[in-house]
Structures are given as C-alpha cells and as structure tokens.
PDB file of C-alpha atoms in Angstrom:
ATOM      1  CA  MET A  22     -13.718 -31.365  -3.437  1.00  0.00           C
ATOM      2  CA  ALA A  23     -16.330 -28.844  -4.794  1.00  0.00           C
ATOM      3  CA  PHE A  24     -15.695 -30.116  -8.774  1.00  0.00           C
ATOM      4  CA  ASP A  25     -15.410 -33.298 -10.004  1.00  0.00           C
ATOM      5  CA  ALA A  26     -11.771 -33.214 -11.175  1.00  0.00           C
ATOM      6  CA  GLY A  27     -12.680 -36.081 -13.982  1.00  0.00           C
ATOM      7  CA  GLY A  28     -15.293 -34.164 -15.100  1.00  0.00           C
ATOM      8  CA  GLN A  29     -13.744 -31.410 -17.096  1.00  0.00           C
ATOM      9  CA  ASP A  30     -13.960 -33.000 -20.375  1.00  0.00           C
ATOM     10  CA  ALA A  31     -17.832 -33.756 -19.561  1.00  0.00           C
ATOM     11  CA  GLU A  32     -18.085 -30.543 -19.019  1.00  0.00           C
ATOM     12  CA  ALA A  33     -16.497 -28.763 -22.114  1.00  0.00           C
ATOM     13  CA  ALA A  34     -18.551 -31.608 -23.903  1.00  0.00           C
ATOM     14  CA  LEU A  35     -21.745 -30.154 -22.425  1.00  0.00           C
ATOM     15  CA  LEU A  36     -20.394 -26.601 -22.410  1.00  0.00           C
ATOM     16  CA  ALA A  37     -20.082 -27.775 -26.396  1.00  0.00           C
ATOM     17  CA  ARG A  38     -23.526 -29.203 -26.962  1.00  0.00           C
ATOM     18  CA  TYR A  39     -24.787 -25.735 -25.034  1.00  0.00           C
ATOM     19  CA  ALA A  40     -23.541 -23.694 -27.598  1.00  0.00           C
ATOM     20  CA  GLN A  41     -25.123 -25.984 -30.312  1.00  0.00           C
ATOM     21  CA  GLY A  42     -28.424 -25.154 -28.342  1.00  0.00           C
ATOM     22  CA  ASP A  43     -29.049 -28.714 -26.290  1.00  0.00           C
ATOM     23  CA  ARG A  44     -31.313 -27.301 -23.460  1.00  0.00           C
ATOM     24  CA  ALA A  45     -30.352 -30.313 -21.254  1.00  0.00           C
ATOM     25  CA  ALA A  46     -26.468 -29.266 -20.447  1.00  0.00           C
ATOM     26  CA  ALA A  47     -27.979 -25.987 -19.690  1.00  0.00           C
ATOM     27  CA  ALA A  48     -30.033 -28.097 -17.110  1.00  0.00           C
ATOM     28  CA  ILE A  49     -26.921 -30.666 -16.511  1.00  0.00           C
ATOM     29  CA  LEU A  50     -23.999 -27.756 -16.529  1.00  0.00           C
ATOM     30  CA  VAL A  51     -26.356 -25.905 -13.837  1.00  0.00           C
ATOM     31  CA  GLY A  52     -26.665 -28.764 -11.267  1.00  0.00           C
ATOM     32  CA  ARG A  53     -22.907 -29.662 -11.709  1.00  0.00           C
ATOM     33  CA  LEU A  54     -21.485 -25.567 -11.496  1.00  0.00           C
ATOM     34  CA  ALA A  55     -23.618 -23.833  -9.540  1.00  0.00           C
ATOM     35  CA  PRO A  56     -23.562 -25.673  -6.243  1.00  0.00           C
ATOM     36  CA  GLY A  57     -19.656 -25.146  -6.335  1.00  0.00           C
ATOM     37  CA  ALA A  58     -19.734 -21.368  -7.125  1.00  0.00           C
ATOM     38  CA  LEU A  59     -22.098 -20.848  -5.509  1.00  0.00           C
ATOM     39  CA  SER A  60     -20.485 -22.168  -2.123  1.00  0.00           C
ATOM     40  CA  LEU A  61     -17.463 -20.308  -2.672  1.00  0.00           C
ATOM     41  CA  ALA A  62     -19.334 -17.057  -3.186  1.00  0.00           C
ATOM     42  CA  ARG A  63     -20.861 -17.103  -0.043  1.00  0.00           C
ATOM     43  CA  ARG A  64     -17.384 -18.115   1.696  1.00  0.00           C
ATOM     44  CA  LEU A  65     -15.715 -14.896   0.202  1.00  0.00           C
ATOM     45  CA  LEU A  66     -19.052 -12.540   0.716  1.00  0.00           C
ATOM     46  CA  GLY A  67     -20.677 -13.890   3.745  1.00  0.00           C
ATOM     47  CA  ASP A  68     -24.507 -12.997   2.435  1.00  0.00           C
ATOM     48  CA  GLY A  69     -26.031 -15.236   0.447  1.00  0.00           C
ATOM     49  CA  ALA A  70     -28.095 -12.689  -1.484  1.00  0.00           C
ATOM     50  CA  GLU A  71     -25.005 -11.307  -3.315  1.00  0.00           C
ATOM     51  CA  ALA A  72     -23.582 -14.545  -3.303  1.00  0.00           C
ATOM     52  CA  GLU A  73     -26.864 -15.785  -5.860  1.00  0.00           C
ATOM     53  CA  ASP A  74     -25.773 -12.458  -7.665  1.00  0.00           C
ATOM     54  CA  VAL A  75     -22.222 -13.053  -8.002  1.00  0.00           C
ATOM     55  CA  THR A  76     -23.119 -17.255  -9.383  1.00  0.00           C
ATOM     56  CA  GLN A  77     -25.859 -15.221 -11.618  1.00  0.00           C
ATOM     57  CA  GLU A  78     -23.175 -13.228 -13.074  1.00  0.00           C
ATOM     58  CA  ALA A  79     -20.508 -15.746 -13.061  1.00  0.00           C
ATOM     59  CA  LEU A  80     -22.328 -18.196 -15.046  1.00  0.00           C
ATOM     60  CA  LEU A  81     -24.161 -15.659 -17.422  1.00  0.00           C
ATOM     61  CA  ARG A  82     -20.159 -14.942 -18.616  1.00  0.00           C
ATOM     62  CA  LEU A  83     -19.700 -18.333 -18.863  1.00  0.00           C
ATOM     63  CA  TRP A  84     -23.600 -18.905 -21.188  1.00  0.00           C
ATOM     64  CA  LYS A  85     -21.619 -15.593 -23.401  1.00  0.00           C
ATOM     65  CA  ILE A  86     -18.512 -16.817 -23.792  1.00  0.00           C
ATOM     66  CA  ALA A  87     -19.755 -20.663 -24.621  1.00  0.00           C
ATOM     67  CA  PRO A  88     -19.541 -20.188 -28.610  1.00  0.00           C
ATOM     68  CA  ASP A  89     -15.875 -19.404 -28.262  1.00  0.00           C
ATOM     69  CA  TRP A  90     -15.110 -21.765 -25.637  1.00  0.00           C
ATOM     70  CA  GLU A  91     -11.620 -23.891 -26.436  1.00  0.00           C
ATOM     71  CA  THR A  92     -11.249 -27.095 -25.513  1.00  0.00           C
ATOM     72  CA  GLY A  93      -8.271 -27.622 -23.288  1.00  0.00           C
ATOM     73  CA  ARG A  94      -7.851 -23.551 -22.473  1.00  0.00           C
ATOM     74  CA  ALA A  95      -8.804 -24.419 -19.085  1.00  0.00           C
ATOM     75  CA  LYS A  96     -11.221 -26.207 -16.814  1.00  0.00           C
ATOM     76  CA  VAL A  97     -14.775 -24.975 -17.304  1.00  0.00           C
ATOM     77  CA  SER A  98     -14.606 -25.142 -13.507  1.00  0.00           C
ATOM     78  CA  THR A  99     -11.918 -23.676 -12.750  1.00  0.00           C
ATOM     79  CA  TRP A 100     -12.343 -20.338 -15.076  1.00  0.00           C
ATOM     80  CA  LEU A 101     -15.774 -20.030 -13.755  1.00  0.00           C
ATOM     81  CA  TYR A 102     -14.832 -20.076  -9.993  1.00  0.00           C
ATOM     82  CA  ARG A 103     -11.746 -17.468 -11.346  1.00  0.00           C
ATOM     83  CA  VAL A 104     -14.857 -15.246 -12.738  1.00  0.00           C
ATOM     84  CA  VAL A 105     -16.286 -15.925  -8.997  1.00  0.00           C
ATOM     85  CA  VAL A 106     -13.226 -14.593  -7.213  1.00  0.00           C
ATOM     86  CA  ASN A 107     -12.750 -12.076  -9.387  1.00  0.00           C
ATOM     87  CA  LEU A 108     -16.238 -10.444  -8.584  1.00  0.00           C
ATOM     88  CA  CYS A 109     -16.096 -11.198  -5.057  1.00  0.00           C
ATOM     89  CA  THR A 110     -12.943  -9.062  -4.389  1.00  0.00           C
ATOM     90  CA  ASP A 111     -14.516  -6.274  -6.403  1.00  0.00           C
ATOM     91  CA  ARG A 112     -17.531  -6.690  -4.776  1.00  0.00           C
ATOM     92  CA  ARG A 113     -15.728  -6.658  -0.890  1.00  0.00           C
ATOM     93  CA  ARG A 114     -13.410  -3.884  -2.087  1.00  0.00           C
ATOM     94  CA  ARG A 115     -16.757  -1.508  -3.035  1.00  0.00           C
ATOM     95  CA  ARG A 116     -18.045  -2.884   0.647  1.00  0.00           C
ATOM     96  CA  ARG A 117     -18.438  -0.501   4.151  1.00  0.00           C
ATOM     97  CA  PRO A 118     -17.455  -2.475   6.892  1.00  0.00           C
ATOM     98  CA  GLU A 119     -20.574  -3.792   7.956  1.00  0.00           C
ATOM     99  CA  PRO A 120     -21.244  -4.816  12.696  1.00  0.00           C
ATOM    100  CA  VAL A 121     -20.681  -8.367  13.861  1.00  0.00           C
ATOM    101  CA  ALA A 122     -24.440  -9.725  13.505  1.00  0.00           C
ATOM    102  CA  ASP A 123     -25.199 -10.936  16.625  1.00  0.00           C
ATOM    103  CA  LEU A 124     -26.166 -14.990  17.005  1.00  0.00           C
ATOM    104  CA  PRO A 125     -29.318 -16.002  15.393  1.00  0.00           C
ATOM    105  CA  GLU A 126     -31.685 -17.204  18.270  1.00  0.00           C
ATOM    106  CA  GLN A 127     -34.209 -19.721  17.562  1.00  0.00           C
ATOM    107  CA  ALA A 128     -37.482 -19.461  15.759  1.00  0.00           C
ATOM    108  CA  ASP A 129     -39.617 -20.284  18.672  1.00  0.00           C
ATOM    109  CA  GLY A 130     -37.486 -17.786  21.232  1.00  0.00           C
ATOM    110  CA  SER A 131     -36.293 -20.974  23.827  1.00  0.00           C
ATOM    111  CA  PRO A 132     -32.691 -20.569  23.708  1.00  0.00           C
ATOM    112  CA  ALA A 133     -30.259 -22.426  21.551  1.00  0.00           C
ATOM    113  CA  PRO A 134     -28.687 -26.173  22.506  1.00  0.00           C
ATOM    114  CA  VAL A 135     -25.370 -25.085  23.640  1.00  0.00           C
ATOM    115  CA  GLU A 136     -23.408 -27.365  21.319  1.00  0.00           C
ATOM    116  CA  HIS A 137     -25.337 -24.812  18.385  1.00  0.00           C
ATOM    117  CA  LEU A 138     -23.872 -21.650  20.301  1.00  0.00           C
ATOM    118  CA  GLN A 139     -20.556 -23.220  20.101  1.00  0.00           C
ATOM    119  CA  MET A 140     -20.926 -23.841  16.690  1.00  0.00           C
ATOM    120  CA  GLN A 141     -21.967 -20.444  15.690  1.00  0.00           C
ATOM    121  CA  ALA A 142     -19.118 -18.970  17.881  1.00  0.00           C
ATOM    122  CA  ARG A 143     -16.878 -21.289  15.628  1.00  0.00           C
ATOM    123  CA  LEU A 144     -17.806 -19.749  12.800  1.00  0.00           C
ATOM    124  CA  ASN A 145     -18.547 -16.211  13.464  1.00  0.00           C
ATOM    125  CA  ALA A 146     -15.069 -16.515  14.841  1.00  0.00           C
ATOM    126  CA  LEU A 147     -13.566 -18.156  12.117  1.00  0.00           C
ATOM    127  CA  GLY A 148     -15.243 -16.164   9.616  1.00  0.00           C
ATOM    128  CA  GLU A 149     -14.021 -12.717  11.375  1.00  0.00           C
ATOM    129  CA  ALA A 150     -10.562 -13.854  11.028  1.00  0.00           C
ATOM    130  CA  LEU A 151     -10.687 -15.305   7.635  1.00  0.00           C
ATOM    131  CA  ASP A 152     -12.330 -11.506   6.725  1.00  0.00           C
ATOM    132  CA  ALA A 153      -8.986  -9.949   8.701  1.00  0.00           C
ATOM    133  CA  LEU A 154      -6.958 -11.709   6.542  1.00  0.00           C
ATOM    134  CA  PRO A 155      -4.189 -10.656   3.618  1.00  0.00           C
ATOM    135  CA  GLU A 156      -7.033 -11.012   0.896  1.00  0.00           C
ATOM    136  CA  ARG A 157      -4.748 -13.514  -1.253  1.00  0.00           C
ATOM    137  CA  GLN A 158      -3.990 -15.618   1.914  1.00  0.00           C
ATOM    138  CA  ARG A 159      -8.221 -15.747   2.985  1.00  0.00           C
ATOM    139  CA  LEU A 160      -8.788 -16.691  -0.181  1.00  0.00           C
ATOM    140  CA  ALA A 161      -6.565 -19.675  -0.663  1.00  0.00           C
ATOM    141  CA  VAL A 162      -6.930 -21.095   2.997  1.00  0.00           C
ATOM    142  CA  VAL A 163     -11.032 -20.646   2.073  1.00  0.00           C
ATOM    143  CA  MET A 164     -10.819 -22.823  -1.343  1.00  0.00           C
ATOM    144  CA  ARG A 165      -8.072 -25.010  -0.066  1.00  0.00           C
ATOM    145  CA  ASP A 166      -9.358 -25.583   3.624  1.00  0.00           C
ATOM    146  CA  ILE A 167     -12.537 -25.377   2.788  1.00  0.00           C
ATOM    147  CA  GLU A 168     -13.928 -25.423  -0.453  1.00  0.00           C
ATOM    148  CA  GLY A 169     -11.550 -28.769  -0.995  1.00  0.00           C
ATOM    149  CA  LEU A 170      -9.765 -27.504  -4.231  1.00  0.00           C
ATOM    150  CA  ALA A 171      -6.709 -28.971  -4.705  1.00  0.00           C
ATOM    151  CA  ASN A 172      -3.151 -26.525  -5.559  1.00  0.00           C
ATOM    152  CA  PRO A 173      -2.786 -26.795  -8.753  1.00  0.00           C
ATOM    153  CA  GLU A 174      -6.920 -25.830  -9.228  1.00  0.00           C
ATOM    154  CA  ILE A 175      -6.755 -23.199  -6.826  1.00  0.00           C
ATOM    155  CA  GLY A 176      -3.250 -21.811  -8.568  1.00  0.00           C
ATOM    156  CA  ALA A 177      -4.747 -21.592 -11.991  1.00  0.00           C
ATOM    157  CA  ILE A 178      -7.643 -19.754 -10.612  1.00  0.00           C
ATOM    158  CA  LEU A 179      -5.033 -17.466  -8.770  1.00  0.00           C
ATOM    159  CA  GLY A 180      -3.051 -17.326 -11.301  1.00  0.00           C
ATOM    160  CA  VAL A 181      -0.271 -18.121  -9.132  1.00  0.00           C
ATOM    161  CA  SER A 182       2.051 -21.683  -8.462  1.00  0.00           C
ATOM    162  CA  VAL A 183       1.329 -24.411  -6.885  1.00  0.00           C
ATOM    163  CA  GLU A 184       4.620 -23.362  -4.798  1.00  0.00           C
ATOM    164  CA  ALA A 185       2.689 -19.881  -3.895  1.00  0.00           C
ATOM    165  CA  VAL A 186      -0.427 -21.685  -2.920  1.00  0.00           C
ATOM    166  CA  GLU A 187       1.458 -23.995  -0.638  1.00  0.00           C
ATOM    167  CA  SER A 188       3.559 -20.692   1.109  1.00  0.00           C
ATOM    168  CA  LEU A 189       0.176 -18.372   0.958  1.00  0.00           C
ATOM    169  CA  ALA A 190      -2.518 -20.938   2.956  1.00  0.00           C
ATOM    170  CA  ALA A 191       0.563 -21.958   5.533  1.00  0.00           C
ATOM    171  CA  ARG A 192       1.023 -18.053   5.775  1.00  0.00           C
ATOM    172  CA  GLY A 193      -3.166 -17.457   6.286  1.00  0.00           C
ATOM    173  CA  ARG A 194      -3.002 -20.314   8.420  1.00  0.00           C
ATOM    174  CA  ARG A 195      -0.472 -19.053  10.830  1.00  0.00           C
ATOM    175  CA  ALA A 196      -2.531 -16.072  10.277  1.00  0.00           C
ATOM    176  CA  LEU A 197      -5.648 -17.682  11.950  1.00  0.00           C
ATOM    177  CA  LYS A 198      -4.148 -19.163  14.487  1.00  0.00           C
ATOM    178  CA  ALA A 199      -2.600 -16.482  15.719  1.00  0.00           C
ATOM    179  CA  ARG A 200      -5.529 -14.577  15.470  1.00  0.00           C
ATOM    180  CA  LEU A 201      -7.759 -17.118  17.056  1.00  0.00           C
ATOM    181  CA  GLY A 202      -5.793 -17.816  20.085  1.00  0.00           C
ATOM    182  CA  GLY A 203      -6.904 -15.475  21.916  1.00  0.00           C
ATOM    183  CA  ARG A 204     -10.535 -16.941  21.840  1.00  0.00           C
ATOM    184  CA  ARG A 205      -9.558 -20.468  22.869  1.00  0.00           C
ATOM    185  CA  SER A 206     -12.261 -20.207  25.710  1.00  0.00           C
ATOM    186  CA  GLU A 207     -14.821 -18.512  23.976  1.00  0.00           C
ATOM    187  CA  LEU A 208     -14.162 -21.548  20.884  1.00  0.00           C
ATOM    188  CA  GLY A 209     -14.364 -24.310  23.737  1.00  0.00           C
ATOM    189  CA  PHE A 210     -10.774 -25.414  23.432  1.00  0.00           C
ATOM    190  CA  ASP A 211     -10.311 -24.012  27.314  1.00  0.00           C
ATOM    191  CA  ASP A 212      -9.914 -27.484  27.801  1.00  0.00           C
ATOM    192  CA  ASP A 213      -7.664 -28.496  25.228  1.00  0.00           C
TER     193      ASP A 213
ATOM    194  CA  MET B  20       2.335 -17.910  28.265  1.00  0.00           C
ATOM    195  CA  THR B  21      -1.054 -16.313  28.300  1.00  0.00           C
ATOM    196  CA  GLU B  22      -3.879 -17.585  26.914  1.00  0.00           C
ATOM    197  CA  ARG B  23      -4.165 -14.300  24.803  1.00  0.00           C
ATOM    198  CA  ASP B  24      -0.050 -14.976  23.785  1.00  0.00           C
ATOM    199  CA  GLN B  25      -0.959 -18.686  22.735  1.00  0.00           C
ATOM    200  CA  PRO B  26      -2.209 -19.550  19.094  1.00  0.00           C
ATOM    201  CA  LEU B  27      -4.478 -22.068  18.179  1.00  0.00           C
ATOM    202  CA  THR B  28      -3.210 -25.343  17.865  1.00  0.00           C
ATOM    203  CA  ASP B  29      -3.161 -27.309  13.949  1.00  0.00           C
ATOM    204  CA  PRO B  30      -5.677 -29.640  15.461  1.00  0.00           C
ATOM    205  CA  MET B  31      -7.923 -26.813  16.554  1.00  0.00           C
ATOM    206  CA  LEU B  32      -8.198 -24.635  13.495  1.00  0.00           C
ATOM    207  CA  ASP B  33      -8.115 -28.068  11.457  1.00  0.00           C
ATOM    208  CA  GLU B  34     -11.514 -28.329  13.657  1.00  0.00           C
ATOM    209  CA  LEU B  35     -12.607 -24.807  13.261  1.00  0.00           C
ATOM    210  CA  LEU B  36     -12.605 -25.401   9.092  1.00  0.00           C
ATOM    211  CA  ALA B  37     -13.999 -28.670   9.459  1.00  0.00           C
ATOM    212  CA  ALA B  38     -17.443 -26.946  11.050  1.00  0.00           C
ATOM    213  CA  ALA B  39     -17.157 -24.779   8.424  1.00  0.00           C
ATOM    214  CA  ARG B  40     -16.880 -27.377   5.737  1.00  0.00           C
ATOM    215  CA  THR B  41     -20.142 -29.198   7.409  1.00  0.00           C
ATOM    216  CA  ASP B  42     -21.924 -25.881   7.429  1.00  0.00           C
ATOM    217  CA  ARG B  43     -22.069 -25.922   3.411  1.00  0.00           C
ATOM    218  CA  SER B  44     -25.433 -24.926   2.138  1.00  0.00           C
ATOM    219  CA  GLN B  45     -27.349 -26.772  -1.247  1.00  0.00           C
ATOM    220  CA  PRO B  46     -28.634 -23.679  -3.730  1.00  0.00           C
ATOM    221  CA  ASP B  47     -32.508 -24.388  -3.428  1.00  0.00           C
ATOM    222  CA  VAL B  48     -34.157 -25.912  -6.612  1.00  0.00           C
ATOM    223  CA  ALA B  49     -36.053 -22.537  -7.419  1.00  0.00           C
ATOM    224  CA  PHE B  50     -32.490 -20.381  -7.694  1.00  0.00           C
ATOM    225  CA  LEU B  51     -31.053 -23.518 -10.266  1.00  0.00           C
ATOM    226  CA  SER B  52     -34.403 -23.111 -12.146  1.00  0.00           C
ATOM    227  CA  VAL B  53     -33.739 -19.360 -12.395  1.00  0.00           C
ATOM    228  CA  LEU B  54     -29.996 -19.787 -13.357  1.00  0.00           C
ATOM    229  CA  THR B  55     -31.423 -22.678 -16.108  1.00  0.00           C
ATOM    230  CA  ASP B  56     -33.938 -20.412 -17.383  1.00  0.00           C
ATOM    231  CA  GLN B  57     -31.415 -17.647 -17.879  1.00  0.00           C
ATOM    232  CA  ALA B  58     -28.665 -20.306 -19.480  1.00  0.00           C
ATOM    233  CA  ILE B  59     -31.618 -21.077 -21.953  1.00  0.00           C
ATOM    234  CA  ALA B  60     -32.376 -17.502 -22.201  1.00  0.00           C
ATOM    235  CA  ALA B  61     -28.898 -16.685 -23.293  1.00  0.00           C
ATOM    236  CA  MET B  62     -28.475 -19.338 -26.082  1.00  0.00           C
ATOM    237  CA  PRO B  63     -29.005 -17.409 -29.216  1.00  0.00           C
ATOM    238  CA  ALA B  64     -32.790 -17.389 -30.262  1.00  0.00           C
ATOM    239  CA  ASP B  65     -31.685 -19.541 -33.734  1.00  0.00           C
ATOM    240  CA  ARG B  66     -29.625 -22.254 -32.010  1.00  0.00           C
ATOM    241  CA  ALA B  67     -31.965 -22.865 -29.581  1.00  0.00           C
ATOM    242  CA  VAL B  68     -35.234 -22.860 -31.619  1.00  0.00           C
ATOM    243  CA  ALA B  69     -33.827 -25.383 -34.260  1.00  0.00           C
ATOM    244  CA  SER B  70     -31.835 -27.458 -31.833  1.00  0.00           C
ATOM    245  CA  ALA B  71     -34.230 -30.169 -31.478  1.00  0.00           C
ATOM    246  CA  SER B  72     -34.876 -30.651 -35.060  1.00  0.00           C
ATOM    247  CA  ALA B  73     -31.015 -30.346 -35.369  1.00  0.00           C
ATOM    248  CA  THR B  74     -30.350 -33.152 -33.074  1.00  0.00           C
ATOM    249  CA  ARG B  75     -32.585 -35.912 -34.721  1.00  0.00           C
ATOM    250  CA  ARG B  76     -31.568 -34.722 -38.934  1.00  0.00           C
ATOM    251  CA  SER B  77     -28.072 -34.619 -38.010  1.00  0.00           C
ATOM    252  CA  ASP B  78     -28.738 -38.391 -37.329  1.00  0.00           C
ATOM    253  CA  ARG B  79     -30.505 -38.960 -40.419  1.00  0.00           C
ATOM    254  CA  HIS B  80     -28.077 -37.084 -42.740  1.00  0.00           C
ATOM    255  CA  ARG B  81     -25.162 -38.278 -41.431  1.00  0.00           C
ATOM    256  CA  SER B  82     -24.393 -41.414 -43.690  1.00  0.00           C
ATOM    257  CA  GLY B  83     -25.804 -39.034 -46.133  1.00  0.00           C
ATOM    258  CA  TRP B  84     -24.467 -37.015 -49.195  1.00  0.00           C
ATOM    259  CA  GLY B  85     -24.429 -33.851 -46.779  1.00  0.00           C
ATOM    260  CA  GLY B  86     -22.240 -35.608 -44.135  1.00  0.00           C
ATOM    261  CA  LEU B  87     -19.820 -37.160 -46.562  1.00  0.00           C
ATOM    262  CA  LEU B  88     -19.466 -34.115 -48.080  1.00  0.00           C
ATOM    263  CA  ARG B  89     -18.655 -32.379 -45.223  1.00  0.00           C
ATOM    264  CA  ARG B  90     -16.356 -35.475 -44.081  1.00  0.00           C
ATOM    265  CA  ALA B  91     -14.713 -34.298 -47.126  1.00  0.00           C
ATOM    266  CA  GLU B  92     -14.687 -30.708 -46.365  1.00  0.00           C
ATOM    267  CA  ALA B  93     -13.057 -31.752 -42.954  1.00  0.00           C
ATOM    268  CA  ILE B  94     -10.448 -33.572 -44.414  1.00  0.00           C
ATOM    269  CA  ALA B  95      -9.738 -31.915 -47.258  1.00  0.00           C
ATOM    270  CA  GLY B  96      -9.767 -27.995 -45.414  1.00  0.00           C
ATOM    271  CA  PRO B  97      -6.019 -28.875 -43.772  1.00  0.00           C
ATOM    272  CA  LEU B  98      -4.664 -30.120 -47.022  1.00  0.00           C
ATOM    273  CA  LEU B  99      -5.887 -26.371 -49.348  1.00  0.00           C
ATOM    274  CA  TRP B 100      -2.515 -24.318 -48.244  1.00  0.00           C
ATOM    275  CA  PRO B 101      -0.173 -26.882 -48.733  1.00  0.00           C
ATOM    276  CA  THR B 102      -1.455 -28.038 -51.876  1.00  0.00           C
ATOM    277  CA  GLY B 103      -1.793 -24.631 -53.294  1.00  0.00           C
ATOM    278  CA  LEU B 104       1.789 -23.636 -52.415  1.00  0.00           C
ATOM    279  CA  VAL B 105       2.800 -26.796 -54.473  1.00  0.00           C
ATOM    280  CA  VAL B 106       0.721 -27.077 -57.245  1.00  0.00           C
ATOM    281  CA  PRO B 107       2.520 -23.357 -58.918  1.00  0.00           C
ATOM    282  CA  VAL B 108       6.205 -25.161 -57.961  1.00  0.00           C
ATOM    283  CA  LEU B 109       5.437 -28.093 -59.825  1.00  0.00           C
ATOM    284  CA  CYS B 110       3.956 -26.333 -62.763  1.00  0.00           C
ATOM    285  CA  GLY B 111       6.570 -24.009 -63.046  1.00  0.00           C
ATOM    286  CA  LEU B 112       9.087 -27.126 -62.692  1.00  0.00           C
ATOM    287  CA  TRP B 113       7.463 -29.034 -65.446  1.00  0.00           C
ATOM    288  CA  LEU B 114       7.318 -25.582 -67.502  1.00  0.00           C
ATOM    289  CA  GLY B 115      10.919 -25.091 -67.368  1.00  0.00           C
ATOM    290  CA  ALA B 116      12.208 -28.743 -68.188  1.00  0.00           C
ATOM    291  CA  TRP B 117       9.802 -28.744 -71.154  1.00  0.00           C
ATOM    292  CA  ALA B 118      11.331 -25.156 -72.079  1.00  0.00           C
ATOM    293  CA  ASP B 119      14.841 -26.570 -72.102  1.00  0.00           C
ATOM    294  CA  ALA B 120      13.784 -29.588 -73.941  1.00  0.00           C
ATOM    295  CA  ARG B 121      12.978 -27.525 -77.022  1.00  0.00           C
ATOM    296  CA  GLY B 122      15.859 -25.455 -76.317  1.00  0.00           C
ATOM    297  CA  TYR B 123      13.799 -21.940 -75.356  1.00  0.00           C
ATOM    298  CA  LEU B 124      16.585 -21.273 -72.327  1.00  0.00           C
ATOM    299  CA  ASP B 125      19.360 -21.682 -74.941  1.00  0.00           C
ATOM    300  CA  GLY B 126      19.804 -17.661 -76.149  1.00  0.00           C
ATOM    301  CA  GLY B 127      21.084 -18.615 -79.587  1.00  0.00           C
ATOM    302  CA  ALA B 128      18.330 -21.352 -80.280  1.00  0.00           C
ATOM    303  CA  LEU B 129      15.287 -19.191 -79.078  1.00  0.00           C
ATOM    304  CA  ALA B 130      16.428 -16.254 -81.687  1.00  0.00           C
ATOM    305  CA  GLY B 131      15.756 -19.615 -84.058  1.00  0.00           C
ATOM    306  CA  SER B 132      13.216 -20.856 -83.028  1.00  0.00           C
ATOM    307  CA  ASP B 133       9.669 -20.896 -84.915  1.00  0.00           C
ATOM    308  CA  LEU B 134       8.190 -19.366 -81.708  1.00  0.00           C
ATOM    309  CA  ALA B 135      10.817 -16.316 -82.237  1.00  0.00           C
ATOM    310  CA  LEU B 136      10.631 -16.617 -86.375  1.00  0.00           C
ATOM    311  CA  GLY B 137       6.415 -16.400 -85.820  1.00  0.00           C
ATOM    312  CA  LEU B 138       6.531 -14.018 -83.290  1.00  0.00           C
ATOM    313  CA  SER B 139       9.522 -11.569 -85.646  1.00  0.00           C
ATOM    314  CA  TYR B 140       6.753 -12.156 -88.442  1.00  0.00           C
ATOM    315  CA  HIS B 141       3.325 -11.551 -87.012  1.00  0.00           C
ATOM    316  CA  LEU B 142       4.405  -8.458 -84.344  1.00  0.00           C
ATOM    317  CA  PRO B 143       5.132  -6.053 -86.721  1.00  0.00           C
ATOM    318  CA  GLU B 144       2.296  -6.890 -88.912  1.00  0.00           C
ATOM    319  CA  MET B 145      -0.377  -6.615 -85.768  1.00  0.00           C
ATOM    320  CA  ALA B 146       1.418  -3.318 -84.877  1.00  0.00           C
ATOM    321  CA  ALA B 147       0.708  -2.163 -88.129  1.00  0.00           C
ATOM    322  CA  LEU B 148      -2.973  -2.962 -88.054  1.00  0.00           C
ATOM    323  CA  VAL B 149      -3.092  -1.544 -84.672  1.00  0.00           C
ATOM    324  CA  GLY B 150      -1.656   1.768 -86.397  1.00  0.00           C
ATOM    325  CA  GLY B 151      -3.593   1.543 -89.274  1.00  0.00           C
ATOM    326  CA  TYR B 152      -0.881   1.254 -91.910  1.00  0.00           C
TER     327      TYR B 152
END
C-alpha cells in the first residue's frame, strides 16, 4: 500500500504540528505523503514533470488548509489523493492527444536486452489500454491494482461506495483484457 | 477463436499490472527538498518564527499559572452556556419563593404591604418634585 493505513492519526498529528509552525513536521509529512502522491500522479498523467507539478500543487493546498484541518474528518493521505486525482483529471481534459512515444534506446546506442524491451512494450501497451478506459474505471484500476490502495480508501477518494469501486475495477479489468487480447504475441504471451 | 478475439487471462493481466507496480520510481531528494521548502514557506510567518521558542516555552509554562489558567479555561469553557441558562432560572425561582413568602403574590396583601404604602406615599411626592410644585 502506498500509504501506511495505521498512520492516519500520526499524519493528522503531524499536520497539527505543522499548523503550529513545526518545521520538522513539514519535512516528515513531505517524506510520508509526497512519494505516494507523485507515484499516483505519474500513473494518471504518464508524465514525470506534470506529475511533479500536480504533487506540488496538491501539497500547497494541504499546507493552506492545515490550520483548519479537523481531526477525524478524513485521512490526510486520502484527502491529498483526492486532490491529486482531481488535478490530474483536469489536466487530462485540457490535453491534446499526443503520439505514443517510441521505445527508449540504450544510452550507449547498443540494442537493449530483450527482457528490457519486452518489459517496456508491456508497460506501454498497458498504459495505452489504461488511457482508453473510461475515467473512473481507469482511476479504480490504477489505484487498486497498481498503487495498491484499499477499496474503502478508493471509495473515499472517488466519492463512491466500496461496491461501486469493485464494480468499476472489475469492468476496467475486463476492458483491459479485451483490449490487450489482440496483442498477446507482442506482449510475450503467445506461449501461454 | 483468433488471437484478436481472445482476451487476456486474469494471470496475464496480473503479470502486466505487477510489472507496472515494480516500475514505481521514488522522488529524488532535490524534489523532496523543494517540497519541504515550499511547506515551510507556506507557514504563517509569525508561527514559523515563534515555533522554536514556543516549544521550549510551553514546557516551562505548562506547570505554572499560565498552564493552570489554560487548563481551567478548557474545563470551564463548555460549561458557560448551560451555566448562563441555569443561573437566571434559579434566581427567578428564588425571587418567586421570596415574594410568595412575603405575600406579594396575593393582590390584597400586595396593596396593603409596606412596599405598596411606601410607593403610594413617595410616588406623588416625587411627581410633585419633578413637576415643580
């Protein structure tokens, strides 16, 4: 799991300390929250620089509301994830479709090992298939099957019930399997 | 069924998703440092400056008068509203009982009481004084 589920009280306490002007709490919170937020933004945007912008924006919003944070209202990480998801969704809506990048080459120009190419091809294919999913299905699959968040937390982030999360993720997986079925050989599954 | 028609199996999809999970890169130290600087910059200036001395001061004062006063304030604070309602009600009840005991609640007794007699004597006197007679 991206965030420690048992650490919610600790995060709220750290946020309260931050609101009182504790610099050490700021550093600890960044260390706890930023990696998960950045990872989620990278998955949703597929762009490292944009993901960093979103992470910064989301954290700035957290610092801004810190003095008014009510303990027990929500998990700090869940609140932050929700902001990240909303910011990423806004950015994706504003985006123009871009051509899919070519496979990266080795720095020294020599051919990449077959395994590396295969892995890269799989990640690209999965990324494209995820991009083609309806927004909520994509969010559910990314948060549950890649980021490893629990269904209740995803429900809180998306504002839907746990059953709805399960349904979204199941439909998303079904669509991914259908979409990627035609690329079995390319993905190295032809021997299966 | 051709390959195109055949969907991936669950284990195949799980393999792809597992590959994506291992592809998670950690943010670099420089980026985390920028985020921390931004967090500190976003602190209200007075709090950020005061925090270090306040932490030390609060330990000293927790057992002194300031701490005692804050603790008493924290305990008494939630009681202010109920107390404000109950006290006037009790005062009203006490006043009613006192008036009843003196016979002021009975019309005839009220008219013949010292208070009524005093008022009937002094009020015209005051009115005359105010009126200039």
